[in-house]
Amino acid sequence: MHAERSPVPTALLINGTVGVGKTSVAEGVGGLLADAGIPHAVIDLDWLRQSWPTPSGDRFNFGIMLRNLSSIAGNYLAAGAVRLVLAGVIEDPEDRKLCGDAMGIGLSVCRLHAELPVIHERLVRRHENEPATLRWHLARAGELAGILEQAAVDDFTVDATTRPAAEVAAEVTRKAGWL
């Protein structure tokens, strides 16, 4: 399967609460783009914010993430990428605008949704030997799901409750109009 390449670079952010599968789905979208011969990059926004301590008033280090995103996106675009697949969390319309501005290209947002008990099961498996981290993620999952539902910054939503990540990635890619 080879999609027609668009000369206009665009980005897609896969948004959602902790444990919903953002990174796995982003990697799946990247695989589908590679199979179609479309130059792209997959960027996990969590890695772009990893530093300590965080500045006062910037709990999740959003500022450094934006600066890093600007540099990294620019590098990928200069190298020929026409699709940037992002995995991360955008909690409000202003943050969405700032992400798009940092890259200098159009940004679509897909929110992955999964039922909270399923997310909790995933988090228990992921953090089984980290009790403090698990408690934080379990509490944050519901809190963040509510924030994202209220914020409505997404262009479309895809259910990721029970389907494999590859199947979810295919639906995300189709709904984004990329393949």
PDB file of N, CA, C and O in Angstrom, residues 65-127:
ATOM      1  N   MET A  65       9.541  21.144  27.039  1.00  0.00           N
ATOM      2  CA  MET A  65       9.038  20.250  26.000  1.00  0.00           C
ATOM      3  C   MET A  65       8.802  21.029  24.711  1.00  0.00           C
ATOM      4  O   MET A  65       9.171  20.578  23.625  1.00  0.00           O
ATOM      5  N   LEU A  66       8.205  22.216  24.805  1.00  0.00           N
ATOM      6  CA  LEU A  66       7.962  23.021  23.609  1.00  0.00           C
ATOM      7  C   LEU A  66       9.265  23.413  22.922  1.00  0.00           C
ATOM      8  O   LEU A  66       9.368  23.350  21.691  1.00  0.00           O
ATOM      9  N   ARG A  67      10.256  23.842  23.705  1.00  0.00           N
ATOM     10  CA  ARG A  67      11.546  24.223  23.111  1.00  0.00           C
ATOM     11  C   ARG A  67      12.195  23.027  22.421  1.00  0.00           C
ATOM     12  O   ARG A  67      12.725  23.141  21.311  1.00  0.00           O
ATOM     13  N   ASN A  68      12.156  21.878  23.076  1.00  0.00           N
ATOM     14  CA  ASN A  68      12.732  20.674  22.474  1.00  0.00           C
ATOM     15  C   ASN A  68      11.951  20.250  21.229  1.00  0.00           C
ATOM     16  O   ASN A  68      12.538  19.863  20.219  1.00  0.00           O
ATOM     17  N   LEU A  69      10.623  20.337  21.296  1.00  0.00           N
ATOM     18  CA  LEU A  69       9.789  19.969  20.153  1.00  0.00           C
ATOM     19  C   LEU A  69      10.115  20.848  18.952  1.00  0.00           C
ATOM     20  O   LEU A  69      10.223  20.347  17.822  1.00  0.00           O
ATOM     21  N   SER A  70      10.281  22.126  19.186  1.00  0.00           N
ATOM     22  CA  SER A  70      10.606  23.036  18.088  1.00  0.00           C
ATOM     23  C   SER A  70      11.893  22.614  17.390  1.00  0.00           C
ATOM     24  O   SER A  70      11.955  22.525  16.161  1.00  0.00           O
ATOM     25  N   SER A  71      12.912  22.323  18.164  1.00  0.00           N
ATOM     26  CA  SER A  71      14.197  21.911  17.586  1.00  0.00           C
ATOM     27  C   SER A  71      14.101  20.573  16.875  1.00  0.00           C
ATOM     28  O   SER A  71      14.551  20.429  15.735  1.00  0.00           O
ATOM     29  N   ILE A  72      13.524  19.593  17.532  1.00  0.00           N
ATOM     30  CA  ILE A  72      13.471  18.244  16.975  1.00  0.00           C
ATOM     31  C   ILE A  72      12.568  18.195  15.745  1.00  0.00           C
ATOM     32  O   ILE A  72      12.927  17.600  14.728  1.00  0.00           O
ATOM     33  N   ALA A  73      11.414  18.847  15.818  1.00  0.00           N
ATOM     34  CA  ALA A  73      10.516  18.873  14.653  1.00  0.00           C
ATOM     35  C   ALA A  73      11.217  19.537  13.479  1.00  0.00           C
ATOM     36  O   ALA A  73      11.152  19.036  12.345  1.00  0.00           O
ATOM     37  N   GLY A  74      11.895  20.636  13.731  1.00  0.00           N
ATOM     38  CA  GLY A  74      12.635  21.314  12.667  1.00  0.00           C
ATOM     39  C   GLY A  74      13.680  20.416  12.029  1.00  0.00           C
ATOM     40  O   GLY A  74      13.843  20.407  10.800  1.00  0.00           O
ATOM     41  N   ASN A  75      14.361  19.640  12.838  1.00  0.00           N
ATOM     42  CA  ASN A  75      15.370  18.718  12.311  1.00  0.00           C
ATOM     43  C   ASN A  75      14.742  17.638  11.442  1.00  0.00           C
ATOM     44  O   ASN A  75      15.243  17.330  10.360  1.00  0.00           O
ATOM     45  N   TYR A  76      13.646  17.057  11.902  1.00  0.00           N
ATOM     46  CA  TYR A  76      12.975  16.012  11.120  1.00  0.00           C
ATOM     47  C   TYR A  76      12.404  16.568   9.819  1.00  0.00           C
ATOM     48  O   TYR A  76      12.506  15.932   8.763  1.00  0.00           O
ATOM     49  N   LEU A  77      11.807  17.743   9.893  1.00  0.00           N
ATOM     50  CA  LEU A  77      11.245  18.348   8.683  1.00  0.00           C
ATOM     51  C   LEU A  77      12.352  18.684   7.689  1.00  0.00           C
ATOM     52  O   LEU A  77      12.208  18.442   6.483  1.00  0.00           O
ATOM     53  N   ALA A  78      13.473  19.196   8.173  1.00  0.00           N
ATOM     54  CA  ALA A  78      14.601  19.518   7.296  1.00  0.00           C
ATOM     55  C   ALA A  78      15.175  18.257   6.645  1.00  0.00           C
ATOM     56  O   ALA A  78      15.701  18.305   5.530  1.00  0.00           O
ATOM     57  N   ALA A  79      15.034  17.128   7.330  1.00  0.00           N
ATOM     58  CA  ALA A  79      15.527  15.850   6.798  1.00  0.00           C
ATOM     59  C   ALA A  79      14.531  15.199   5.846  1.00  0.00           C
ATOM     60  O   ALA A  79      14.809  14.136   5.299  1.00  0.00           O
ATOM     61  N   GLY A  80      13.352  15.831   5.646  1.00  0.00           N
ATOM     62  CA  GLY A  80      12.401  15.322   4.665  1.00  0.00           C
ATOM     63  C   GLY A  80      11.135  14.699   5.200  1.00  0.00           C
ATOM     64  O   GLY A  80      10.290  14.246   4.417  1.00  0.00           O
ATOM     65  N   ALA A  81      10.962  14.667   6.511  1.00  0.00           N
ATOM     66  CA  ALA A  81       9.718  14.114   7.057  1.00  0.00           C
ATOM     67  C   ALA A  81       8.537  14.973   6.625  1.00  0.00           C
ATOM     68  O   ALA A  81       8.628  16.202   6.623  1.00  0.00           O
ATOM     69  N   VAL A  82       7.445  14.321   6.227  1.00  0.00           N
ATOM     70  CA  VAL A  82       6.218  15.056   5.889  1.00  0.00           C
ATOM     71  C   VAL A  82       5.095  14.750   6.875  1.00  0.00           C
ATOM     72  O   VAL A  82       4.031  15.364   6.811  1.00  0.00           O
ATOM     73  N   ARG A  83       5.318  13.817   7.780  1.00  0.00           N
ATOM     74  CA  ARG A  83       4.366  13.496   8.831  1.00  0.00           C
ATOM     75  C   ARG A  83       5.119  13.381  10.153  1.00  0.00           C
ATOM     76  O   ARG A  83       6.106  12.657  10.240  1.00  0.00           O
ATOM     77  N   LEU A  84       4.638  14.104  11.156  1.00  0.00           N
ATOM     78  CA  LEU A  84       5.173  13.982  12.509  1.00  0.00           C
ATOM     79  C   LEU A  84       4.079  13.392  13.380  1.00  0.00           C
ATOM     80  O   LEU A  84       2.978  13.940  13.449  1.00  0.00           O
ATOM     81  N   VAL A  85       4.374  12.271  14.009  1.00  0.00           N
ATOM     82  CA  VAL A  85       3.435  11.580  14.885  1.00  0.00           C
ATOM     83  C   VAL A  85       3.898  11.826  16.313  1.00  0.00           C
ATOM     84  O   VAL A  85       5.008  11.427  16.681  1.00  0.00           O
ATOM     85  N   LEU A  86       3.070  12.477  17.106  1.00  0.00           N
ATOM     86  CA  LEU A  86       3.413  12.805  18.481  1.00  0.00           C
ATOM     87  C   LEU A  86       2.566  11.982  19.438  1.00  0.00           C
ATOM     88  O   LEU A  86       1.375  11.795  19.204  1.00  0.00           O
ATOM     89  N   ALA A  87       3.177  11.526  20.518  1.00  0.00           N
ATOM     90  CA  ALA A  87       2.444  10.877  21.604  1.00  0.00           C
ATOM     91  C   ALA A  87       2.623  11.756  22.825  1.00  0.00           C
ATOM     92  O   ALA A  87       3.759  12.067  23.210  1.00  0.00           O
ATOM     93  N   GLY A  88       1.517  12.193  23.421  1.00  0.00           N
ATOM     94  CA  GLY A  88       1.635  13.056  24.587  1.00  0.00           C
ATOM     95  C   GLY A  88       0.287  13.524  25.077  1.00  0.00           C
ATOM     96  O   GLY A  88      -0.748  13.011  24.654  1.00  0.00           O
ATOM     97  N   VAL A  89       0.327  14.513  25.952  1.00  0.00           N
ATOM     98  CA  VAL A  89      -0.894  15.021  26.566  1.00  0.00           C
ATOM     99  C   VAL A  89      -0.988  16.521  26.341  1.00  0.00           C
ATOM    100  O   VAL A  89      -0.051  17.264  26.624  1.00  0.00           O
ATOM    101  N   ILE A  90      -2.128  16.935  25.819  1.00  0.00           N
ATOM    102  CA  ILE A  90      -2.477  18.342  25.666  1.00  0.00           C
ATOM    103  C   ILE A  90      -3.763  18.542  26.470  1.00  0.00           C
ATOM    104  O   ILE A  90      -4.781  17.926  26.170  1.00  0.00           O
ATOM    105  N   GLU A  91      -3.715  19.415  27.474  1.00  0.00           N
ATOM    106  CA  GLU A  91      -4.839  19.577  28.383  1.00  0.00           C
ATOM    107  C   GLU A  91      -5.746  20.760  28.073  1.00  0.00           C
ATOM    108  O   GLU A  91      -6.816  20.874  28.671  1.00  0.00           O
ATOM    109  N   ASP A  92      -5.330  21.666  27.187  1.00  0.00           N
ATOM    110  CA  ASP A  92      -6.192  22.805  26.901  1.00  0.00           C
ATOM    111  C   ASP A  92      -5.896  23.372  25.518  1.00  0.00           C
ATOM    112  O   ASP A  92      -4.844  23.094  24.944  1.00  0.00           O
ATOM    113  N   PRO A  93      -6.828  24.171  24.978  1.00  0.00           N
ATOM    114  CA  PRO A  93      -6.658  24.700  23.620  1.00  0.00           C
ATOM    115  C   PRO A  93      -5.390  25.537  23.440  1.00  0.00           C
ATOM    116  O   PRO A  93      -4.763  25.504  22.381  1.00  0.00           O
ATOM    117  N   GLU A  94      -4.992  26.274  24.453  1.00  0.00           N
ATOM    118  CA  GLU A  94      -3.787  27.098  24.343  1.00  0.00           C
ATOM    119  C   GLU A  94      -2.544  26.204  24.180  1.00  0.00           C
ATOM    120  O   GLU A  94      -1.655  26.510  23.381  1.00  0.00           O
ATOM    121  N   ASP A  95      -2.477  25.109  24.926  1.00  0.00           N
ATOM    122  CA  ASP A  95      -1.335  24.191  24.799  1.00  0.00           C
ATOM    123  C   ASP A  95      -1.303  23.558  23.411  1.00  0.00           C
ATOM    124  O   ASP A  95      -0.240  23.344  22.839  1.00  0.00           O
ATOM    125  N   ARG A  96      -2.476  23.275  22.864  1.00  0.00           N
ATOM    126  CA  ARG A  96      -2.541  22.735  21.501  1.00  0.00           C
ATOM    127  C   ARG A  96      -1.952  23.747  20.522  1.00  0.00           C
ATOM    128  O   ARG A  96      -1.150  23.397  19.664  1.00  0.00           O
ATOM    129  N   LYS A  97      -2.335  25.005  20.654  1.00  0.00           N
ATOM    130  CA  LYS A  97      -1.829  26.047  19.770  1.00  0.00           C
ATOM    131  C   LYS A  97      -0.315  26.177  19.910  1.00  0.00           C
ATOM    132  O   LYS A  97       0.405  26.295  18.920  1.00  0.00           O
ATOM    133  N   LEU A  98       0.163  26.152  21.147  1.00  0.00           N
ATOM    134  CA  LEU A  98       1.598  26.280  21.385  1.00  0.00           C
ATOM    135  C   LEU A  98       2.384  25.131  20.747  1.00  0.00           C
ATOM    136  O   LEU A  98       3.471  25.346  20.200  1.00  0.00           O
ATOM    137  N   CYS A  99       1.839  23.921  20.792  1.00  0.00           N
ATOM    138  CA  CYS A  99       2.513  22.774  20.146  1.00  0.00           C
ATOM    139  C   CYS A  99       2.575  22.967  18.635  1.00  0.00           C
ATOM    140  O   CYS A  99       3.622  22.744  18.024  1.00  0.00           O
ATOM    141  N   GLY A 100       1.463  23.345  18.040  1.00  0.00           N
ATOM    142  CA  GLY A 100       1.455  23.596  16.598  1.00  0.00           C
ATOM    143  C   GLY A 100       2.424  24.702  16.222  1.00  0.00           C
ATOM    144  O   GLY A 100       3.188  24.583  15.257  1.00  0.00           O
ATOM    145  N   ASP A 101       2.425  25.777  16.995  1.00  0.00           N
ATOM    146  CA  ASP A 101       3.334  26.888  16.729  1.00  0.00           C
ATOM    147  C   ASP A 101       4.791  26.457  16.863  1.00  0.00           C
ATOM    148  O   ASP A 101       5.647  26.901  16.085  1.00  0.00           O
ATOM    149  N   ALA A 102       5.095  25.610  17.841  1.00  0.00           N
ATOM    150  CA  ALA A 102       6.475  25.156  18.055  1.00  0.00           C
ATOM    151  C   ALA A 102       7.006  24.403  16.840  1.00  0.00           C
ATOM    152  O   ALA A 102       8.196  24.485  16.516  1.00  0.00           O
ATOM    153  N   MET A 103       6.127  23.672  16.158  1.00  0.00           N
ATOM    154  CA  MET A 103       6.552  22.902  14.985  1.00  0.00           C
ATOM    155  C   MET A 103       6.454  23.707  13.704  1.00  0.00           C
ATOM    156  O   MET A 103       7.111  23.383  12.712  1.00  0.00           O
ATOM    157  N   GLY A 104       5.577  24.701  13.691  1.00  0.00           N
ATOM    158  CA  GLY A 104       5.385  25.513  12.495  1.00  0.00           C
ATOM    159  C   GLY A 104       4.618  24.815  11.390  1.00  0.00           C
ATOM    160  O   GLY A 104       4.709  25.205  10.222  1.00  0.00           O
ATOM    161  N   ILE A 105       3.856  23.785  11.747  1.00  0.00           N
ATOM    162  CA  ILE A 105       3.041  23.062  10.763  1.00  0.00           C
ATOM    163  C   ILE A 105       1.667  22.780  11.367  1.00  0.00           C
ATOM    164  O   ILE A 105       1.479  22.920  12.572  1.00  0.00           O
ATOM    165  N   GLY A 106       0.735  22.380  10.522  1.00  0.00           N
ATOM    166  CA  GLY A 106      -0.601  22.053  10.988  1.00  0.00           C
ATOM    167  C   GLY A 106      -0.588  20.874  11.947  1.00  0.00           C
ATOM    168  O   GLY A 106       0.182  19.929  11.784  1.00  0.00           O
ATOM    169  N   LEU A 107      -1.438  20.938  12.949  1.00  0.00           N
ATOM    170  CA  LEU A 107      -1.514  19.896  13.970  1.00  0.00           C
ATOM    171  C   LEU A 107      -2.949  19.426  14.130  1.00  0.00           C
ATOM    172  O   LEU A 107      -3.846  20.229  14.389  1.00  0.00           O
ATOM    173  N   SER A 108      -3.160  18.126  13.965  1.00  0.00           N
ATOM    174  CA  SER A 108      -4.432  17.478  14.290  1.00  0.00           C
ATOM    175  C   SER A 108      -4.235  16.722  15.592  1.00  0.00           C
ATOM    176  O   SER A 108      -3.117  16.311  15.917  1.00  0.00           O
ATOM    177  N   VAL A 109      -5.317  16.530  16.324  1.00  0.00           N
ATOM    178  CA  VAL A 109      -5.231  15.835  17.608  1.00  0.00           C
ATOM    179  C   VAL A 109      -6.273  14.731  17.666  1.00  0.00           C
ATOM    180  O   VAL A 109      -7.455  14.958  17.394  1.00  0.00           O
ATOM    181  N   CYS A 110      -5.810  13.535  18.016  1.00  0.00           N
ATOM    182  CA  CYS A 110      -6.674  12.374  18.234  1.00  0.00           C
ATOM    183  C   CYS A 110      -6.598  12.011  19.706  1.00  0.00           C
ATOM    184  O   CYS A 110      -5.497  11.823  20.239  1.00  0.00           O
ATOM    185  N   ARG A 111      -7.742  11.904  20.361  1.00  0.00           N
ATOM    186  CA  ARG A 111      -7.731  11.437  21.753  1.00  0.00           C
ATOM    187  C   ARG A 111      -8.073   9.964  21.781  1.00  0.00           C
ATOM    188  O   ARG A 111      -9.109   9.542  21.254  1.00  0.00           O
ATOM    189  N   LEU A 112      -7.201   9.196  22.376  1.00  0.00           N
ATOM    190  CA  LEU A 112      -7.503   7.789  22.626  1.00  0.00           C
ATOM    191  C   LEU A 112      -8.324   7.716  23.898  1.00  0.00           C
ATOM    192  O   LEU A 112      -8.044   8.411  24.875  1.00  0.00           O
ATOM    193  N   HIS A 113      -9.330   6.858  23.871  1.00  0.00           N
ATOM    194  CA  HIS A 113     -10.182   6.651  25.034  1.00  0.00           C
ATOM    195  C   HIS A 113     -10.182   5.163  25.365  1.00  0.00           C
ATOM    196  O   HIS A 113     -10.194   4.326  24.474  1.00  0.00           O
ATOM    197  N   ALA A 114     -10.155   4.857  26.633  1.00  0.00           N
ATOM    198  CA  ALA A 114     -10.333   3.481  27.103  1.00  0.00           C
ATOM    199  C   ALA A 114     -11.065   3.552  28.436  1.00  0.00           C
ATOM    200  O   ALA A 114     -10.972   4.552  29.160  1.00  0.00           O
ATOM    201  N   GLU A 115     -11.787   2.496  28.745  1.00  0.00           N
ATOM    202  CA  GLU A 115     -12.509   2.442  30.011  1.00  0.00           C
ATOM    203  C   GLU A 115     -11.517   2.426  31.162  1.00  0.00           C
ATOM    204  O   GLU A 115     -10.467   1.770  31.091  1.00  0.00           O
ATOM    205  N   LEU A 116     -11.841   3.166  32.220  1.00  0.00           N
ATOM    206  CA  LEU A 116     -10.932   3.341  33.343  1.00  0.00           C
ATOM    207  C   LEU A 116     -10.480   2.025  33.990  1.00  0.00           C
ATOM    208  O   LEU A 116      -9.296   1.881  34.312  1.00  0.00           O
ATOM    209  N   PRO A 117     -11.349   1.021  34.188  1.00  0.00           N
ATOM    210  CA  PRO A 117     -10.858  -0.238  34.762  1.00  0.00           C
ATOM    211  C   PRO A 117      -9.773  -0.899  33.898  1.00  0.00           C
ATOM    212  O   PRO A 117      -8.825  -1.496  34.422  1.00  0.00           O
ATOM    213  N   VAL A 118      -9.889  -0.784  32.590  1.00  0.00           N
ATOM    214  CA  VAL A 118      -8.874  -1.348  31.689  1.00  0.00           C
ATOM    215  C   VAL A 118      -7.570  -0.572  31.833  1.00  0.00           C
ATOM    216  O   VAL A 118      -6.481  -1.167  31.893  1.00  0.00           O
ATOM    217  N   ILE A 119      -7.662   0.744  31.897  1.00  0.00           N
ATOM    218  CA  ILE A 119      -6.461   1.563  32.092  1.00  0.00           C
ATOM    219  C   ILE A 119      -5.797   1.206  33.411  1.00  0.00           C
ATOM    220  O   ILE A 119      -4.570   1.058  33.480  1.00  0.00           O
ATOM    221  N   HIS A 120      -6.588   1.034  34.461  1.00  0.00           N
ATOM    222  CA  HIS A 120      -6.022   0.669  35.763  1.00  0.00           C
ATOM    223  C   HIS A 120      -5.290  -0.671  35.684  1.00  0.00           C
ATOM    224  O   HIS A 120      -4.206  -0.815  36.264  1.00  0.00           O
ATOM    225  N   GLU A 121      -5.845  -1.643  34.974  1.00  0.00           N
ATOM    226  CA  GLU A 121      -5.164  -2.936  34.799  1.00  0.00           C
ATOM    227  C   GLU A 121      -3.820  -2.756  34.109  1.00  0.00           C
ATOM    228  O   GLU A 121      -2.819  -3.364  34.496  1.00  0.00           O
ATOM    229  N   ARG A 122      -3.794  -1.942  33.063  1.00  0.00           N
ATOM    230  CA  ARG A 122      -2.545  -1.681  32.337  1.00  0.00           C
ATOM    231  C   ARG A 122      -1.514  -1.031  33.253  1.00  0.00           C
ATOM    232  O   ARG A 122      -0.328  -1.383  33.226  1.00  0.00           O
ATOM    233  N   LEU A 123      -1.962  -0.071  34.045  1.00  0.00           N
ATOM    234  CA  LEU A 123      -1.042   0.626  34.942  1.00  0.00           C
ATOM    235  C   LEU A 123      -0.500  -0.293  36.029  1.00  0.00           C
ATOM    236  O   LEU A 123       0.679  -0.198  36.394  1.00  0.00           O
ATOM    237  N   VAL A 124      -1.334  -1.188  36.532  1.00  0.00           N
ATOM    238  CA  VAL A 124      -0.882  -2.152  37.545  1.00  0.00           C
ATOM    239  C   VAL A 124       0.227  -3.028  36.962  1.00  0.00           C
ATOM    240  O   VAL A 124       1.248  -3.278  37.606  1.00  0.00           O
ATOM    241  N   ARG A 125       0.055  -3.475  35.712  1.00  0.00           N
ATOM    242  CA  ARG A 125       1.100  -4.285  35.066  1.00  0.00           C
ATOM    243  C   ARG A 125       2.372  -3.469  34.846  1.00  0.00           C
ATOM    244  O   ARG A 125       3.475  -3.953  35.072  1.00  0.00           O
ATOM    245  N   ARG A 126       2.203  -2.229  34.409  1.00  0.00           N
ATOM    246  CA  ARG A 126       3.358  -1.385  34.083  1.00  0.00           C
ATOM    247  C   ARG A 126       4.168  -1.008  35.320  1.00  0.00           C
ATOM    248  O   ARG A 126       5.386  -0.905  35.267  1.00  0.00           O
ATOM    249  N   HIS A 127       3.490  -0.788  36.449  1.00  0.00           N
ATOM    250  CA  HIS A 127       4.158  -0.274  37.646  1.00  0.00           C
ATOM    251  C   HIS A 127       4.036  -1.232  38.832  1.00  0.00           C
ATOM    252  O   HIS A 127       4.012  -0.790  39.984  1.00  0.00           O
TER     253      HIS A 127
END
